[in-house]
mmCIF file of C-alpha atoms and ligand atoms in Angstrom:
data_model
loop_
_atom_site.group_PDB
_atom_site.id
_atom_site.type_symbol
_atom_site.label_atom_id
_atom_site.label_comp_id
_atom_site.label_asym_id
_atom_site.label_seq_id
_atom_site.Cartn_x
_atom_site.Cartn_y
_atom_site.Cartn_z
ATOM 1 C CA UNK A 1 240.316 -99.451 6.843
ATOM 2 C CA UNK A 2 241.928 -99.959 3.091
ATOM 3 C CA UNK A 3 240.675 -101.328 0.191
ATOM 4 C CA UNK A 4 243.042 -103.776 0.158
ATOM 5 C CA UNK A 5 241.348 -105.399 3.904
ATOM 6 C CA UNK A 6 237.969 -105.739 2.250
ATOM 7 C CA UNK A 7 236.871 -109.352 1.798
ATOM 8 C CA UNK A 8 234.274 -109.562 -1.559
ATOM 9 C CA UNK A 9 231.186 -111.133 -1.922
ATOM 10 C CA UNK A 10 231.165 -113.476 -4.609
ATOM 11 C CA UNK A 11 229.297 -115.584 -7.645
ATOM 12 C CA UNK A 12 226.630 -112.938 -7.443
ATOM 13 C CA UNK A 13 223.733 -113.641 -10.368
ATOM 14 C CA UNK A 14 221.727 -110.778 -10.787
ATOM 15 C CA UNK A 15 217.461 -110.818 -11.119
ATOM 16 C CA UNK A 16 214.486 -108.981 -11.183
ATOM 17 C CA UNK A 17 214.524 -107.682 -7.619
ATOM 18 C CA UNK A 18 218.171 -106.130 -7.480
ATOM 19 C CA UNK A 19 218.553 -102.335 -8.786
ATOM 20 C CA UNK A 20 222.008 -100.771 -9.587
ATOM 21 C CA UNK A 21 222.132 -97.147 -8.136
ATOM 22 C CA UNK A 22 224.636 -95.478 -10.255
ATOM 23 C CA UNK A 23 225.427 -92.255 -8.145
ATOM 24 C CA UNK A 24 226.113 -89.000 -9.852
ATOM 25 C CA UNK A 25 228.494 -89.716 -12.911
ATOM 26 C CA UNK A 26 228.388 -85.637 -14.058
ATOM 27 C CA UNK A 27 230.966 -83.681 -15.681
ATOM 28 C CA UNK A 28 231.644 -81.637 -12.215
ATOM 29 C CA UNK A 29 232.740 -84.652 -10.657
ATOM 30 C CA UNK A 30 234.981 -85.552 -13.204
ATOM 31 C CA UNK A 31 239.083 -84.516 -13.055
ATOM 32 C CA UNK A 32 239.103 -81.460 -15.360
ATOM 33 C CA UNK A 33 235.460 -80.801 -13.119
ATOM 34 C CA UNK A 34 234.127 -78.075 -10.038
ATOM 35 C CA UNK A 35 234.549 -80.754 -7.843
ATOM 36 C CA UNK A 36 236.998 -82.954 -9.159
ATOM 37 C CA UNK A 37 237.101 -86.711 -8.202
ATOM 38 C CA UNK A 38 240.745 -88.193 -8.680
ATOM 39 C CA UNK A 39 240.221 -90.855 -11.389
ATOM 40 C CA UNK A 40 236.457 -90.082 -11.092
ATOM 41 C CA UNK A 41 235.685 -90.900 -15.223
ATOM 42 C CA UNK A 42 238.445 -94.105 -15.102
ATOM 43 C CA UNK A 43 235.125 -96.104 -13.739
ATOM 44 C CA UNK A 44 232.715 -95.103 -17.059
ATOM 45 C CA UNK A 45 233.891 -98.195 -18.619
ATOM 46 C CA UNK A 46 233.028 -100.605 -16.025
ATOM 47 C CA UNK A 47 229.911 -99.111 -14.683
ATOM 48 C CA UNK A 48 228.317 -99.241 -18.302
ATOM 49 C CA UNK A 49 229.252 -103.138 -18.281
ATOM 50 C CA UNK A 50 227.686 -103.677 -14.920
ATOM 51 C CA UNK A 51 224.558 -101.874 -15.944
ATOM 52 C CA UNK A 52 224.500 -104.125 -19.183
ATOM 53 C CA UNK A 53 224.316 -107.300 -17.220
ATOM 54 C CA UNK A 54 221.608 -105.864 -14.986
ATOM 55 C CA UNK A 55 219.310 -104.895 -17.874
ATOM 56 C CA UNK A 56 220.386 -108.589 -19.724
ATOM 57 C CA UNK A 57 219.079 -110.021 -16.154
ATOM 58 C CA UNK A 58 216.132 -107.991 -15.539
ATOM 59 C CA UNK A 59 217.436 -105.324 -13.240
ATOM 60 C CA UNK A 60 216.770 -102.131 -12.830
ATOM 61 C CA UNK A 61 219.408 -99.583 -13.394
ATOM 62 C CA UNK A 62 218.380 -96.209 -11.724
ATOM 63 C CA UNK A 63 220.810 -93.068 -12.259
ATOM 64 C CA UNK A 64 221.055 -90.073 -9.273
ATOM 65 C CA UNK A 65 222.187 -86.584 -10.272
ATOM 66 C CA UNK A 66 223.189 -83.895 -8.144
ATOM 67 C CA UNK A 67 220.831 -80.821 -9.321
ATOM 68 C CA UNK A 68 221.460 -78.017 -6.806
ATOM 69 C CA UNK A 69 219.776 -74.323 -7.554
ATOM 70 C CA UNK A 70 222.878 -71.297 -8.328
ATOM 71 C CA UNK A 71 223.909 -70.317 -4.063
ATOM 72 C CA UNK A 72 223.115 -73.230 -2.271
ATOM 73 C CA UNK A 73 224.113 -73.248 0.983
ATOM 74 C CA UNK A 74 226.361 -76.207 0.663
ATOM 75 C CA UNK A 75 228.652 -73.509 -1.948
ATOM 76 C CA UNK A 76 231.297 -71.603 -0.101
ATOM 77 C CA UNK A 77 230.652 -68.754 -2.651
ATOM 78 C CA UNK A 78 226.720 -68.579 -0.884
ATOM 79 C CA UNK A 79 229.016 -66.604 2.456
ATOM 80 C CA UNK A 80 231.233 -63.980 2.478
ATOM 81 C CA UNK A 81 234.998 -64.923 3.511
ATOM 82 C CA UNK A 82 234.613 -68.683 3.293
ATOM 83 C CA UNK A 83 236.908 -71.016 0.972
ATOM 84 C CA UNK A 84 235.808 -74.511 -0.467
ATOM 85 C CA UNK A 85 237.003 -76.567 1.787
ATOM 86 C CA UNK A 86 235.763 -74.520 5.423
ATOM 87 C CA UNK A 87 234.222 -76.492 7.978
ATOM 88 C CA UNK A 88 230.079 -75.567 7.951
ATOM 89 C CA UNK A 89 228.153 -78.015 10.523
ATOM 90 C CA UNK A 90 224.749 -76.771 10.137
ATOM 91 C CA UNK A 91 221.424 -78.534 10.181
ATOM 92 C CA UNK A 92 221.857 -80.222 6.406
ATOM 93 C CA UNK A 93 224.938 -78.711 5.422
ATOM 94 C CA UNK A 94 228.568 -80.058 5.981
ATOM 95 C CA UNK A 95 230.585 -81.036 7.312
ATOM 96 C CA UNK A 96 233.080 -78.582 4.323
ATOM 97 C CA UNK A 97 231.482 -76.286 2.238
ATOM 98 C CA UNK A 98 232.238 -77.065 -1.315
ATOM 99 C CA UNK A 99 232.951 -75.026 -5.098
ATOM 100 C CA UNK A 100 229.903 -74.439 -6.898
ATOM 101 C CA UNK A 101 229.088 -77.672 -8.975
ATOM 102 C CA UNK A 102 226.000 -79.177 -10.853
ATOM 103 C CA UNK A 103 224.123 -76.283 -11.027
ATOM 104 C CA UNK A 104 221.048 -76.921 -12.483
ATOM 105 C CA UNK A 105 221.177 -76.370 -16.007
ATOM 106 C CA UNK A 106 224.768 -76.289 -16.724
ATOM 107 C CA UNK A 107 227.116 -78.310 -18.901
ATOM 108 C CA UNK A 108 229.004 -79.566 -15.173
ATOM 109 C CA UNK A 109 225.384 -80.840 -14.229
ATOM 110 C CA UNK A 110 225.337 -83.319 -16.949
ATOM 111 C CA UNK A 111 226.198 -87.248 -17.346
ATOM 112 C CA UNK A 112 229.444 -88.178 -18.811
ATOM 113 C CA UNK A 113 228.779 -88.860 -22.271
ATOM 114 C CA UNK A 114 230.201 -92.322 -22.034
ATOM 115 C CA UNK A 115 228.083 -93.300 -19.902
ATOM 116 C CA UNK A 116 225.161 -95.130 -21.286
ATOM 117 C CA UNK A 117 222.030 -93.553 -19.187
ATOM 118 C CA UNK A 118 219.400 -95.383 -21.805
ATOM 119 C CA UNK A 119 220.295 -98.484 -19.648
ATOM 120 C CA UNK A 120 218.367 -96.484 -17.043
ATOM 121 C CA UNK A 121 214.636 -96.651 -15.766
ATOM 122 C CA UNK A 122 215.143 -93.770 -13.697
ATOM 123 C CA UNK A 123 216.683 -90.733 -13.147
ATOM 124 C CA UNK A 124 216.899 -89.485 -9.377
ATOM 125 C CA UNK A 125 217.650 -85.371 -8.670
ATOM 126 C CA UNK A 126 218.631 -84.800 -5.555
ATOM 127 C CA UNK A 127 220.086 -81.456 -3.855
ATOM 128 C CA UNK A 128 217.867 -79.151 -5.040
ATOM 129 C CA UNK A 129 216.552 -77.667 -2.128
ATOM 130 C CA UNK A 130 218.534 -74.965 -1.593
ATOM 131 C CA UNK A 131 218.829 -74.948 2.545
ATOM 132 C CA UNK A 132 219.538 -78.305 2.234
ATOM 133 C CA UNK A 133 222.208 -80.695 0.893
ATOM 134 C CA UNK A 134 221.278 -84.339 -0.123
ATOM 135 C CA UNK A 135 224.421 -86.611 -0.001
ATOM 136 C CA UNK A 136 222.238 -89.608 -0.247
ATOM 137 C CA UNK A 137 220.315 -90.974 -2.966
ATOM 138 C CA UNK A 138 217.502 -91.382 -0.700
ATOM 139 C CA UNK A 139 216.930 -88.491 1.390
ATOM 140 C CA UNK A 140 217.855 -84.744 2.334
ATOM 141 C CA UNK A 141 220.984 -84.504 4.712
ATOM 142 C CA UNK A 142 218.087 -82.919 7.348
ATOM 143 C CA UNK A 143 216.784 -86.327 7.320
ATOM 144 C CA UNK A 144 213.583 -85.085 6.141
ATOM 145 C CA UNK A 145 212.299 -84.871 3.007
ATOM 146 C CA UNK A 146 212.858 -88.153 0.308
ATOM 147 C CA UNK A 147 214.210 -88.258 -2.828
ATOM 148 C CA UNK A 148 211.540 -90.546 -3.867
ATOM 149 C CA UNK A 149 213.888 -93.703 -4.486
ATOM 150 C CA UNK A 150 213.212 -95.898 -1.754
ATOM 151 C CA UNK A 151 209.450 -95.543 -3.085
ATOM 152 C CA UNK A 152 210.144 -96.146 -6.761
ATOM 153 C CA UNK A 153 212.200 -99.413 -5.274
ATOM 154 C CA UNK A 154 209.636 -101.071 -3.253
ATOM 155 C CA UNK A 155 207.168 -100.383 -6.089
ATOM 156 C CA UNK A 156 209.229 -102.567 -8.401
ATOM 157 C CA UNK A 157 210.124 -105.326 -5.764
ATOM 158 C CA UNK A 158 213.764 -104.095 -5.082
ATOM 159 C CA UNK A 159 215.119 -106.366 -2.309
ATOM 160 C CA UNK A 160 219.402 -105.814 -3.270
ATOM 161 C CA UNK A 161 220.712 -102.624 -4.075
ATOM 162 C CA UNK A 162 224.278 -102.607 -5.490
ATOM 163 C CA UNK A 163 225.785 -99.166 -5.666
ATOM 164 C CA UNK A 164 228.591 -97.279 -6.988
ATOM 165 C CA UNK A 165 229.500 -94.058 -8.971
ATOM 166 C CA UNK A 166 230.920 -91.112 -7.106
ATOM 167 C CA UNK A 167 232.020 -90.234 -4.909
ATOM 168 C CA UNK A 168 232.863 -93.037 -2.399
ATOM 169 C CA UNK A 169 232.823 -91.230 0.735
ATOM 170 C CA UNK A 170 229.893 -88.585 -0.038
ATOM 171 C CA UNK A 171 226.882 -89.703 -2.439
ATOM 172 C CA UNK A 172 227.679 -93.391 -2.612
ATOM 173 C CA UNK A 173 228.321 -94.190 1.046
ATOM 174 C CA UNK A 174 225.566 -92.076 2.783
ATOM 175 C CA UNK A 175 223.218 -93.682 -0.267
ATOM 176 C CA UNK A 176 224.626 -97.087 0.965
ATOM 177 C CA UNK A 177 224.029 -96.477 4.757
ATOM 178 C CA UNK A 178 220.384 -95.086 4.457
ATOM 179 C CA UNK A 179 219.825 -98.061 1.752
ATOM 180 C CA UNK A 180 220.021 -100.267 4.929
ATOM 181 C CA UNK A 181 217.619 -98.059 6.903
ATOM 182 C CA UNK A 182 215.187 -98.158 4.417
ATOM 183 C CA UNK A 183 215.142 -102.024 4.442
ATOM 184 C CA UNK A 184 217.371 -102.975 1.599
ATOM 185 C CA UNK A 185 220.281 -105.496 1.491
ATOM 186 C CA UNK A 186 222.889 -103.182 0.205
ATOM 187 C CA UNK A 187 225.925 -103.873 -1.529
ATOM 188 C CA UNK A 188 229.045 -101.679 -2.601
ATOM 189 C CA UNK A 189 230.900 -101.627 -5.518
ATOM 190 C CA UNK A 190 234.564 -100.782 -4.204
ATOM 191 C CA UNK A 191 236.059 -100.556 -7.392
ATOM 192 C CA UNK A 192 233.370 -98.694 -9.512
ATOM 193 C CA UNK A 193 233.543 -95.708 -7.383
ATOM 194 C CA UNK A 194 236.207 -93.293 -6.274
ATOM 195 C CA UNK A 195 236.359 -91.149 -2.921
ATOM 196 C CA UNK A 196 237.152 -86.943 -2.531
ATOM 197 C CA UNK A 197 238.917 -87.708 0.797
ATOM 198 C CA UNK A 198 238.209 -84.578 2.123
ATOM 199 C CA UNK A 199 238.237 -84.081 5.628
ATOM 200 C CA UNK A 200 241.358 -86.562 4.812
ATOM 201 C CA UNK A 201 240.518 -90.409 6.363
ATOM 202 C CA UNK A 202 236.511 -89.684 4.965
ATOM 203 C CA UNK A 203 237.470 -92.668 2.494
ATOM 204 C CA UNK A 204 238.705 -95.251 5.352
ATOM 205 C CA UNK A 205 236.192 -93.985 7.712
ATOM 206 C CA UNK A 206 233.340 -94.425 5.385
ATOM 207 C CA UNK A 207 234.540 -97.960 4.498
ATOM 208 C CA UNK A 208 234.605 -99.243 8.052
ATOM 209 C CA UNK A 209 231.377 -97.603 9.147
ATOM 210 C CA UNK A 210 229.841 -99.449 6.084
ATOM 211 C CA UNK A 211 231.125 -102.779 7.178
ATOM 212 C CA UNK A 212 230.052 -102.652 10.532
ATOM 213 C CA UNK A 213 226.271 -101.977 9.290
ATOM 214 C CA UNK A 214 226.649 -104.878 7.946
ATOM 215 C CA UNK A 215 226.993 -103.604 4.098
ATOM 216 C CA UNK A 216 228.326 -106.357 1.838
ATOM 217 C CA UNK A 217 231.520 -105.199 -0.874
ATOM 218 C CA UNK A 218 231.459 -106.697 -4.382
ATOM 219 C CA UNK A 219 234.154 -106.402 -6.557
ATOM 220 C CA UNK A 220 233.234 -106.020 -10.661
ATOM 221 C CA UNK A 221 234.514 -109.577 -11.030
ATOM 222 C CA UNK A 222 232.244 -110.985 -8.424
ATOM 223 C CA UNK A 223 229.234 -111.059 -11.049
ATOM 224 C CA UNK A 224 228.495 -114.324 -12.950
HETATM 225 C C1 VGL B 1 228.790 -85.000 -3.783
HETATM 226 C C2 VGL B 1 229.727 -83.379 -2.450
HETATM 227 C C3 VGL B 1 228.751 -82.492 -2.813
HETATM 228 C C4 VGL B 1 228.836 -86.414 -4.301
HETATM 229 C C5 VGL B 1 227.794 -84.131 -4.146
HETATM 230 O O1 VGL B 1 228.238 -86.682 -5.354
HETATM 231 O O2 VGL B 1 229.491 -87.246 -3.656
HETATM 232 N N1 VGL B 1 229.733 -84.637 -2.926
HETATM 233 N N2 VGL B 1 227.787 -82.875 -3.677
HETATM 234 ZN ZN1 ZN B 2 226.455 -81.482 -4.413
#
């Protein structure tokens, strides 16, 4: 599944019940970052626009950041002989262990400086558990504890969540599927996110397992 097959939604008009989930825009995720996203900071531009016409419109614009403790267990440097990169399929970690990155505290933890995070209501941390990983926005890779999100949504009315950010195939698409399971009508962003691709295919993978739970794409042009 390409980019390029993806039909868009269109003539979307943005109100008070949708919410733009901007997913972990940090310097680690950026090129010259721990955990480097190929053109991951080439979106800035167009996410800040997007969140400007859900604040004009009454939307709420909530950020995530990933905000793990110094040797979590998702770092290959937390066990002896193992490379970013390794397979680890253990309950909340995996499927690769990855470099250090967003450790609390730390310049690589921080939002881009272009992006404009006073358009935010919220801020969501996530991955700071140290056992356990969070890919999504919502809750723990164990499928335990929540972030708090889908709360702070259905407090405020949220019926449409749009998301996008990075990266494709990690925080944005396991954000996307469990937006679905917590009762949302989830849309995705194509081109305001980019994807690691690591195992290779985890960017055309993720794209067709979002279609078929019946997650709707949106292109940036597709707002009116
Ligand atoms: C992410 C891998 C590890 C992401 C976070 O933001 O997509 N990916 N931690
Ligand atoms: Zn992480």
């Amino acid at each position: 599944m390409n980019i390029e097959n993806l039909t868009f939604q269109k003539k979307i008009k943005i109100n008070s019940n949708d919410s733009l989930l901007i997913i972990d825009m940090q310097y680690d995720f950026m090129p010259m970052g721990a955990l480097p996203v190929k053109e991951g900071d080439q979106i800035i531009d167009d996410i800040n626009l997007i969140a400007e016409i859900f604040r004009n419109n009454n939307g709420i614009v909530v950020l995530t950041q990933d905000w793990h403790p110094k040797n979590h267990k998702s770092f290959a440097s937390s066990y002896s002989g193992r490379e970013p990169g390794d397979e680890l399929r253990s309950e909340g970690i995996g499927p690769i262990l990855w470099p250090d990155h967003c450790v609390q505290g730390t310049q690589g933890a921080k939002f881009h400086r272009k992006l404009k995070t006073d358009l935010a209501k919220a801020i969501i941390r996530k991955g700071y558990n140290i056992d356990v990983d969070s890919y999504s926005g919502f809750i723990e890779n164990d499928k335990k504890s929540e972030t708090g999100l889908a709360g702070l949504l259905k407090s405020l009315n949220i019926k449409r969540i749009f998301i996008c950010g990075l990266a494709l195939d990690y925080c944005c698409y396991f954000t996307a599927m469990d937006g679905i399971d917590f009762g949302f009508e989830v849309y995705f962003l194509v081109n305001l996110t980019k994807g690691i691709d690591l195992p290779p295919g985890s960017i055309s993978s993720s794209l067709e397992n979002m279609k078929n739970k019946g997650i709707k794409f949106v292109a940036k042009e597709s707002f009116v």
